[in-house]
C-alpha cells in the first residue's frame, strides 16, 4: 500500500517516538505518586519533573495543574474560577460551549477575530470581575485572536482572561503569546505529539480557582497519570518547525486560490501556521473528504467534535458564511513531519477533485 498523507493534526497528532519511550519507561517503574513509600516518592519526583518541563515549554513561571486534557482544563476554569459573568467568543471550541453556563457571547468580525468594540461594551455591562474566554488559534480556521488587545480591555475592568491554546505550538515565539496576558491557559498533550488523555491548566494564581480536594494540590481528584505526563513533557521537548510549516501553508494556499478555491479568514490579522480552512466551490465537503481519502490524503471538515456528525459549523456561521458555502469547506492541518511532498500531493488532489474538466493545467498557468 502506498504511504498516506496525514493532514488532520488539529484532530490529533501521532505520538512522537520520544513520548512513547518516556511512557514505556514510566510504565516499567510505575507506582502511585501519592503513596508515601520509596516507590511512591520516586514516582512523585518524576511527576514533578514532568510538571516543571511542561511549564518550561510554555515559558510559564506559575502553577500547572495536570488534567486529562484541554476539555477538563476548560471545564475547571468555567465552573470554578473565582469570577463573575463568563464572556465567551461565538467561535470557541465546543468544549467551551458545553462547559459555559448562561454566558455572554462575544461576536466576531467576518475574519473571525473578536469584535473589540463590542467586547469593551459588553465588559462595561458585565458586572464585577468578569471572565473572558478566547482561543489563541481557532481549531477550524487557524485565525489568531489579538490577545494583547483583548487583555488590555479585560484588565481595564479588573477581569480575568482564559485562553484555550490547545491547538498552538508551545515554543512559538509569537509577539502576542498568551503567557504574557492570560490568567489561565488550557493545553493538550495529543495535539502536540504526546499521548491522549493528558493536558494541563496553566494558572497564574491558584487563589482564583475554587479547590475541590484530592490530588493536584486539591484542584483535581484522581490518581495522577504519570506515564502520560512524562509522555507529554517529552513531546514538548521536540521543537516544531514553525517557519517551514508557515511556508508550506502559504504555498498550499497560493495553489488553492490559483485553482479557484477560497481561503477562509484570509484577511484576519494573523493566522496559525498549522491550520487552514478552504472552500472548494460547488463541491460538498463530504464528497471532498471521500475523494481525498481515496487519494490517500487524510483531511477533515472542521472540528473532529462536529465533523463526525457533519453538523453545520458554528464557527463559519458566525463569520457570516452561509450554510451552502460552509458545507463546501474542509480543514487541512499540519504537523512536525509534514513535508513538501505532502503539500504537492494535496495540490494535485485538489486540482483533480475540484477542477475537472475546466481547470487549466500547470503548463497553461505558467504560460499565462
PDB file of C-alpha atoms in Angstrom, residues 20-200:
ATOM      1  CA  UNK A  20       6.306   6.675  23.544  1.00  0.00           C
ATOM      2  CA  UNK A  21       9.731   5.921  25.041  1.00  0.00           C
ATOM      3  CA  UNK A  22       9.088   8.127  28.075  1.00  0.00           C
ATOM      4  CA  UNK A  23       5.752   6.446  28.695  1.00  0.00           C
ATOM      5  CA  UNK A  24       7.209   2.946  28.340  1.00  0.00           C
ATOM      6  CA  UNK A  25       9.941   3.788  30.820  1.00  0.00           C
ATOM      7  CA  UNK A  26       7.399   5.141  33.315  1.00  0.00           C
ATOM      8  CA  UNK A  27       5.179   2.084  32.958  1.00  0.00           C
ATOM      9  CA  UNK A  28       8.162  -0.110  33.773  1.00  0.00           C
ATOM     10  CA  UNK A  29       8.599   1.598  37.150  1.00  0.00           C
ATOM     11  CA  UNK A  30       5.010   2.552  37.903  1.00  0.00           C
ATOM     12  CA  UNK A  31       3.949   3.500  41.396  1.00  0.00           C
ATOM     13  CA  UNK A  32       1.239   5.811  42.705  1.00  0.00           C
ATOM     14  CA  UNK A  33       2.787   9.283  43.119  1.00  0.00           C
ATOM     15  CA  UNK A  34       0.581   9.897  46.156  1.00  0.00           C
ATOM     16  CA  UNK A  35       1.937   6.879  48.076  1.00  0.00           C
ATOM     17  CA  UNK A  36       4.343   7.681  50.956  1.00  0.00           C
ATOM     18  CA  UNK A  37       6.756   4.777  50.408  1.00  0.00           C
ATOM     19  CA  UNK A  38      10.026   4.985  48.473  1.00  0.00           C
ATOM     20  CA  UNK A  39       8.463   3.829  45.195  1.00  0.00           C
ATOM     21  CA  UNK A  40       5.731   6.435  45.511  1.00  0.00           C
ATOM     22  CA  UNK A  41       8.231   9.147  46.336  1.00  0.00           C
ATOM     23  CA  UNK A  42      10.273   8.291  43.240  1.00  0.00           C
ATOM     24  CA  UNK A  43       7.103   8.468  41.147  1.00  0.00           C
ATOM     25  CA  UNK A  44       6.248  11.815  42.729  1.00  0.00           C
ATOM     26  CA  UNK A  45       9.681  13.189  41.882  1.00  0.00           C
ATOM     27  CA  UNK A  46       9.245  12.168  38.252  1.00  0.00           C
ATOM     28  CA  UNK A  47       5.764  13.670  38.133  1.00  0.00           C
ATOM     29  CA  UNK A  48       7.069  16.978  39.413  1.00  0.00           C
ATOM     30  CA  UNK A  49       9.883  16.826  36.875  1.00  0.00           C
ATOM     31  CA  UNK A  50       7.280  16.406  34.118  1.00  0.00           C
ATOM     32  CA  UNK A  51       5.258  19.299  35.526  1.00  0.00           C
ATOM     33  CA  UNK A  52       8.320  21.544  35.538  1.00  0.00           C
ATOM     34  CA  UNK A  53       9.182  20.546  31.971  1.00  0.00           C
ATOM     35  CA  UNK A  54       5.676  21.336  30.760  1.00  0.00           C
ATOM     36  CA  UNK A  55       5.778  24.719  32.489  1.00  0.00           C
ATOM     37  CA  UNK A  56       9.179  25.489  30.963  1.00  0.00           C
ATOM     38  CA  UNK A  57       7.998  24.507  27.470  1.00  0.00           C
ATOM     39  CA  UNK A  58       5.243  27.106  27.715  1.00  0.00           C
ATOM     40  CA  UNK A  59       7.513  29.659  29.456  1.00  0.00           C
ATOM     41  CA  UNK A  60       5.072  29.620  32.371  1.00  0.00           C
ATOM     42  CA  UNK A  61       6.561  30.579  35.767  1.00  0.00           C
ATOM     43  CA  UNK A  62       3.359  29.964  37.715  1.00  0.00           C
ATOM     44  CA  UNK A  63       1.284  26.904  38.711  1.00  0.00           C
ATOM     45  CA  UNK A  64       0.446  23.914  36.500  1.00  0.00           C
ATOM     46  CA  UNK A  65      -2.492  21.584  37.160  1.00  0.00           C
ATOM     47  CA  UNK A  66      -2.183  18.316  35.238  1.00  0.00           C
ATOM     48  CA  UNK A  67      -5.501  17.238  33.701  1.00  0.00           C
ATOM     49  CA  UNK A  68      -6.940  14.598  31.387  1.00  0.00           C
ATOM     50  CA  UNK A  69      -6.817  17.087  28.521  1.00  0.00           C
ATOM     51  CA  UNK A  70      -7.787  20.581  27.435  1.00  0.00           C
ATOM     52  CA  UNK A  71     -11.501  19.780  27.778  1.00  0.00           C
ATOM     53  CA  UNK A  72     -11.140  19.124  31.502  1.00  0.00           C
ATOM     54  CA  UNK A  73      -8.973  22.226  31.908  1.00  0.00           C
ATOM     55  CA  UNK A  74     -11.708  24.280  30.237  1.00  0.00           C
ATOM     56  CA  UNK A  75     -14.375  22.797  32.477  1.00  0.00           C
ATOM     57  CA  UNK A  76     -12.350  23.522  35.614  1.00  0.00           C
ATOM     58  CA  UNK A  77     -11.995  27.195  34.769  1.00  0.00           C
ATOM     59  CA  UNK A  78     -15.513  27.839  33.522  1.00  0.00           C
ATOM     60  CA  UNK A  79     -17.103  26.154  36.520  1.00  0.00           C
ATOM     61  CA  UNK A  80     -14.675  27.041  39.303  1.00  0.00           C
ATOM     62  CA  UNK A  81     -13.000  30.353  38.505  1.00  0.00           C
ATOM     63  CA  UNK A  82     -13.474  32.961  41.234  1.00  0.00           C
ATOM     64  CA  UNK A  83     -15.012  35.380  38.788  1.00  0.00           C
ATOM     65  CA  UNK A  84     -18.320  36.874  37.784  1.00  0.00           C
ATOM     66  CA  UNK A  85     -20.072  36.682  34.424  1.00  0.00           C
ATOM     67  CA  UNK A  86     -18.497  34.468  31.756  1.00  0.00           C
ATOM     68  CA  UNK A  87     -17.977  36.062  28.324  1.00  0.00           C
ATOM     69  CA  UNK A  88     -17.025  33.666  25.534  1.00  0.00           C
ATOM     70  CA  UNK A  89     -16.331  34.127  21.841  1.00  0.00           C
ATOM     71  CA  UNK A  90     -19.001  32.822  19.487  1.00  0.00           C
ATOM     72  CA  UNK A  91     -16.385  30.811  17.564  1.00  0.00           C
ATOM     73  CA  UNK A  92     -14.978  28.962  20.590  1.00  0.00           C
ATOM     74  CA  UNK A  93     -14.495  25.187  20.669  1.00  0.00           C
ATOM     75  CA  UNK A  94     -17.496  23.000  21.509  1.00  0.00           C
ATOM     76  CA  UNK A  95     -15.842  22.136  24.845  1.00  0.00           C
ATOM     77  CA  UNK A  96     -16.204  25.774  25.902  1.00  0.00           C
ATOM     78  CA  UNK A  97     -19.812  25.944  24.747  1.00  0.00           C
ATOM     79  CA  UNK A  98     -20.689  22.825  26.748  1.00  0.00           C
ATOM     80  CA  UNK A  99     -18.953  23.991  29.939  1.00  0.00           C
ATOM     81  CA  UNK A 100     -20.292  27.543  29.986  1.00  0.00           C
ATOM     82  CA  UNK A 101     -23.494  28.271  31.890  1.00  0.00           C
ATOM     83  CA  UNK A 102     -25.539  31.200  30.563  1.00  0.00           C
ATOM     84  CA  UNK A 103     -22.538  33.058  29.105  1.00  0.00           C
ATOM     85  CA  UNK A 104     -22.426  36.405  27.368  1.00  0.00           C
ATOM     86  CA  UNK A 105     -21.492  35.755  23.741  1.00  0.00           C
ATOM     87  CA  UNK A 106     -18.760  37.844  22.112  1.00  0.00           C
ATOM     88  CA  UNK A 107     -19.312  38.441  18.386  1.00  0.00           C
ATOM     89  CA  UNK A 108     -16.550  38.209  15.800  1.00  0.00           C
ATOM     90  CA  UNK A 109     -15.966  40.074  12.570  1.00  0.00           C
ATOM     91  CA  UNK A 110     -16.137  38.332   9.158  1.00  0.00           C
ATOM     92  CA  UNK A 111     -12.492  37.302   9.520  1.00  0.00           C
ATOM     93  CA  UNK A 112     -13.159  35.520  12.802  1.00  0.00           C
ATOM     94  CA  UNK A 113     -11.474  37.993  15.156  1.00  0.00           C
ATOM     95  CA  UNK A 114     -13.251  39.141  18.315  1.00  0.00           C
ATOM     96  CA  UNK A 115     -15.028  42.453  17.802  1.00  0.00           C
ATOM     97  CA  UNK A 116     -13.011  44.589  20.239  1.00  0.00           C
ATOM     98  CA  UNK A 117     -15.520  47.434  20.359  1.00  0.00           C
ATOM     99  CA  UNK A 118     -18.319  45.028  21.284  1.00  0.00           C
ATOM    100  CA  UNK A 119     -16.046  43.347  23.829  1.00  0.00           C
ATOM    101  CA  UNK A 120     -15.418  46.698  25.516  1.00  0.00           C
ATOM    102  CA  UNK A 121     -19.125  47.460  25.539  1.00  0.00           C
ATOM    103  CA  UNK A 122     -20.109  44.055  26.923  1.00  0.00           C
ATOM    104  CA  UNK A 123     -17.428  44.234  29.615  1.00  0.00           C
ATOM    105  CA  UNK A 124     -18.824  47.549  30.775  1.00  0.00           C
ATOM    106  CA  UNK A 125     -22.163  45.842  31.475  1.00  0.00           C
ATOM    107  CA  UNK A 126     -20.816  42.504  32.723  1.00  0.00           C
ATOM    108  CA  UNK A 127     -20.570  43.377  36.399  1.00  0.00           C
ATOM    109  CA  UNK A 128     -17.733  42.698  38.811  1.00  0.00           C
ATOM    110  CA  UNK A 129     -14.659  40.676  37.815  1.00  0.00           C
ATOM    111  CA  UNK A 130     -15.827  39.076  34.550  1.00  0.00           C
ATOM    112  CA  UNK A 131     -14.075  36.082  32.984  1.00  0.00           C
ATOM    113  CA  UNK A 132     -13.329  36.356  29.246  1.00  0.00           C
ATOM    114  CA  UNK A 133     -12.637  33.165  27.277  1.00  0.00           C
ATOM    115  CA  UNK A 134     -10.959  33.193  23.857  1.00  0.00           C
ATOM    116  CA  UNK A 135      -8.992  30.744  21.734  1.00  0.00           C
ATOM    117  CA  UNK A 136      -5.487  31.711  20.754  1.00  0.00           C
ATOM    118  CA  UNK A 137      -5.781  29.870  17.435  1.00  0.00           C
ATOM    119  CA  UNK A 138      -9.178  28.725  16.198  1.00  0.00           C
ATOM    120  CA  UNK A 139      -9.430  24.972  15.777  1.00  0.00           C
ATOM    121  CA  UNK A 140     -11.276  25.216  12.437  1.00  0.00           C
ATOM    122  CA  UNK A 141      -9.805  28.257  10.684  1.00  0.00           C
ATOM    123  CA  UNK A 142      -6.492  28.907  12.438  1.00  0.00           C
ATOM    124  CA  UNK A 143      -7.447  32.568  12.955  1.00  0.00           C
ATOM    125  CA  UNK A 144      -5.464  34.039  15.872  1.00  0.00           C
ATOM    126  CA  UNK A 145      -7.147  36.313  18.360  1.00  0.00           C
ATOM    127  CA  UNK A 146      -5.445  39.638  19.227  1.00  0.00           C
ATOM    128  CA  UNK A 147      -4.655  38.585  22.782  1.00  0.00           C
ATOM    129  CA  UNK A 148      -2.845  41.752  23.827  1.00  0.00           C
ATOM    130  CA  UNK A 149      -5.771  43.919  22.755  1.00  0.00           C
ATOM    131  CA  UNK A 150      -8.285  41.594  24.426  1.00  0.00           C
ATOM    132  CA  UNK A 151      -6.220  41.503  27.636  1.00  0.00           C
ATOM    133  CA  UNK A 152      -5.971  45.300  27.742  1.00  0.00           C
ATOM    134  CA  UNK A 153      -9.753  45.570  27.821  1.00  0.00           C
ATOM    135  CA  UNK A 154     -10.141  42.769  30.350  1.00  0.00           C
ATOM    136  CA  UNK A 155      -7.591  44.327  32.710  1.00  0.00           C
ATOM    137  CA  UNK A 156      -9.346  47.690  32.467  1.00  0.00           C
ATOM    138  CA  UNK A 157     -12.355  46.217  34.297  1.00  0.00           C
ATOM    139  CA  UNK A 158     -10.304  44.033  36.670  1.00  0.00           C
ATOM    140  CA  UNK A 159     -11.408  40.891  34.849  1.00  0.00           C
ATOM    141  CA  UNK A 160      -9.724  37.551  34.209  1.00  0.00           C
ATOM    142  CA  UNK A 161      -8.613  36.153  30.844  1.00  0.00           C
ATOM    143  CA  UNK A 162      -8.726  32.444  29.959  1.00  0.00           C
ATOM    144  CA  UNK A 163      -7.001  31.349  26.729  1.00  0.00           C
ATOM    145  CA  UNK A 164      -7.568  28.000  25.030  1.00  0.00           C
ATOM    146  CA  UNK A 165      -4.145  27.284  23.484  1.00  0.00           C
ATOM    147  CA  UNK A 166      -4.698  23.583  22.770  1.00  0.00           C
ATOM    148  CA  UNK A 167      -4.115  23.991  19.035  1.00  0.00           C
ATOM    149  CA  UNK A 168      -0.962  26.063  19.277  1.00  0.00           C
ATOM    150  CA  UNK A 169       2.730  25.079  19.495  1.00  0.00           C
ATOM    151  CA  UNK A 170       4.441  25.658  22.814  1.00  0.00           C
ATOM    152  CA  UNK A 171       7.690  27.122  21.513  1.00  0.00           C
ATOM    153  CA  UNK A 172       6.337  29.641  19.044  1.00  0.00           C
ATOM    154  CA  UNK A 173       7.999  32.996  19.736  1.00  0.00           C
ATOM    155  CA  UNK A 174       4.899  34.981  18.881  1.00  0.00           C
ATOM    156  CA  UNK A 175       4.684  38.635  19.883  1.00  0.00           C
ATOM    157  CA  UNK A 176       1.122  38.104  21.127  1.00  0.00           C
ATOM    158  CA  UNK A 177       1.606  34.879  23.087  1.00  0.00           C
ATOM    159  CA  UNK A 178      -0.865  34.022  25.875  1.00  0.00           C
ATOM    160  CA  UNK A 179       1.839  33.581  28.531  1.00  0.00           C
ATOM    161  CA  UNK A 180       2.143  37.352  28.673  1.00  0.00           C
ATOM    162  CA  UNK A 181      -1.571  38.050  29.040  1.00  0.00           C
ATOM    163  CA  UNK A 182      -3.645  35.168  30.400  1.00  0.00           C
ATOM    164  CA  UNK A 183      -4.686  34.192  33.919  1.00  0.00           C
ATOM    165  CA  UNK A 184      -5.488  30.651  32.762  1.00  0.00           C
ATOM    166  CA  UNK A 185      -4.292  28.664  29.728  1.00  0.00           C
ATOM    167  CA  UNK A 186      -5.567  25.243  28.602  1.00  0.00           C
ATOM    168  CA  UNK A 187      -3.162  22.956  26.708  1.00  0.00           C
ATOM    169  CA  UNK A 188      -3.436  19.411  25.358  1.00  0.00           C
ATOM    170  CA  UNK A 189      -0.981  16.520  25.054  1.00  0.00           C
ATOM    171  CA  UNK A 190      -2.308  14.745  21.977  1.00  0.00           C
ATOM    172  CA  UNK A 191      -2.324  17.935  19.893  1.00  0.00           C
ATOM    173  CA  UNK A 192       1.434  18.298  20.373  1.00  0.00           C
ATOM    174  CA  UNK A 193       2.692  14.760  19.743  1.00  0.00           C
ATOM    175  CA  UNK A 194       2.022  13.468  23.232  1.00  0.00           C
ATOM    176  CA  UNK A 195      -0.461  10.776  24.271  1.00  0.00           C
ATOM    177  CA  UNK A 196      -4.221  11.230  24.531  1.00  0.00           C
ATOM    178  CA  UNK A 197      -5.720  11.596  27.982  1.00  0.00           C
ATOM    179  CA  UNK A 198      -3.360  14.242  29.338  1.00  0.00           C
ATOM    180  CA  UNK A 199      -3.232  18.017  29.297  1.00  0.00           C
ATOM    181  CA  UNK A 200      -2.642  20.883  31.650  1.00  0.00           C
TER     182      UNK A 200
END
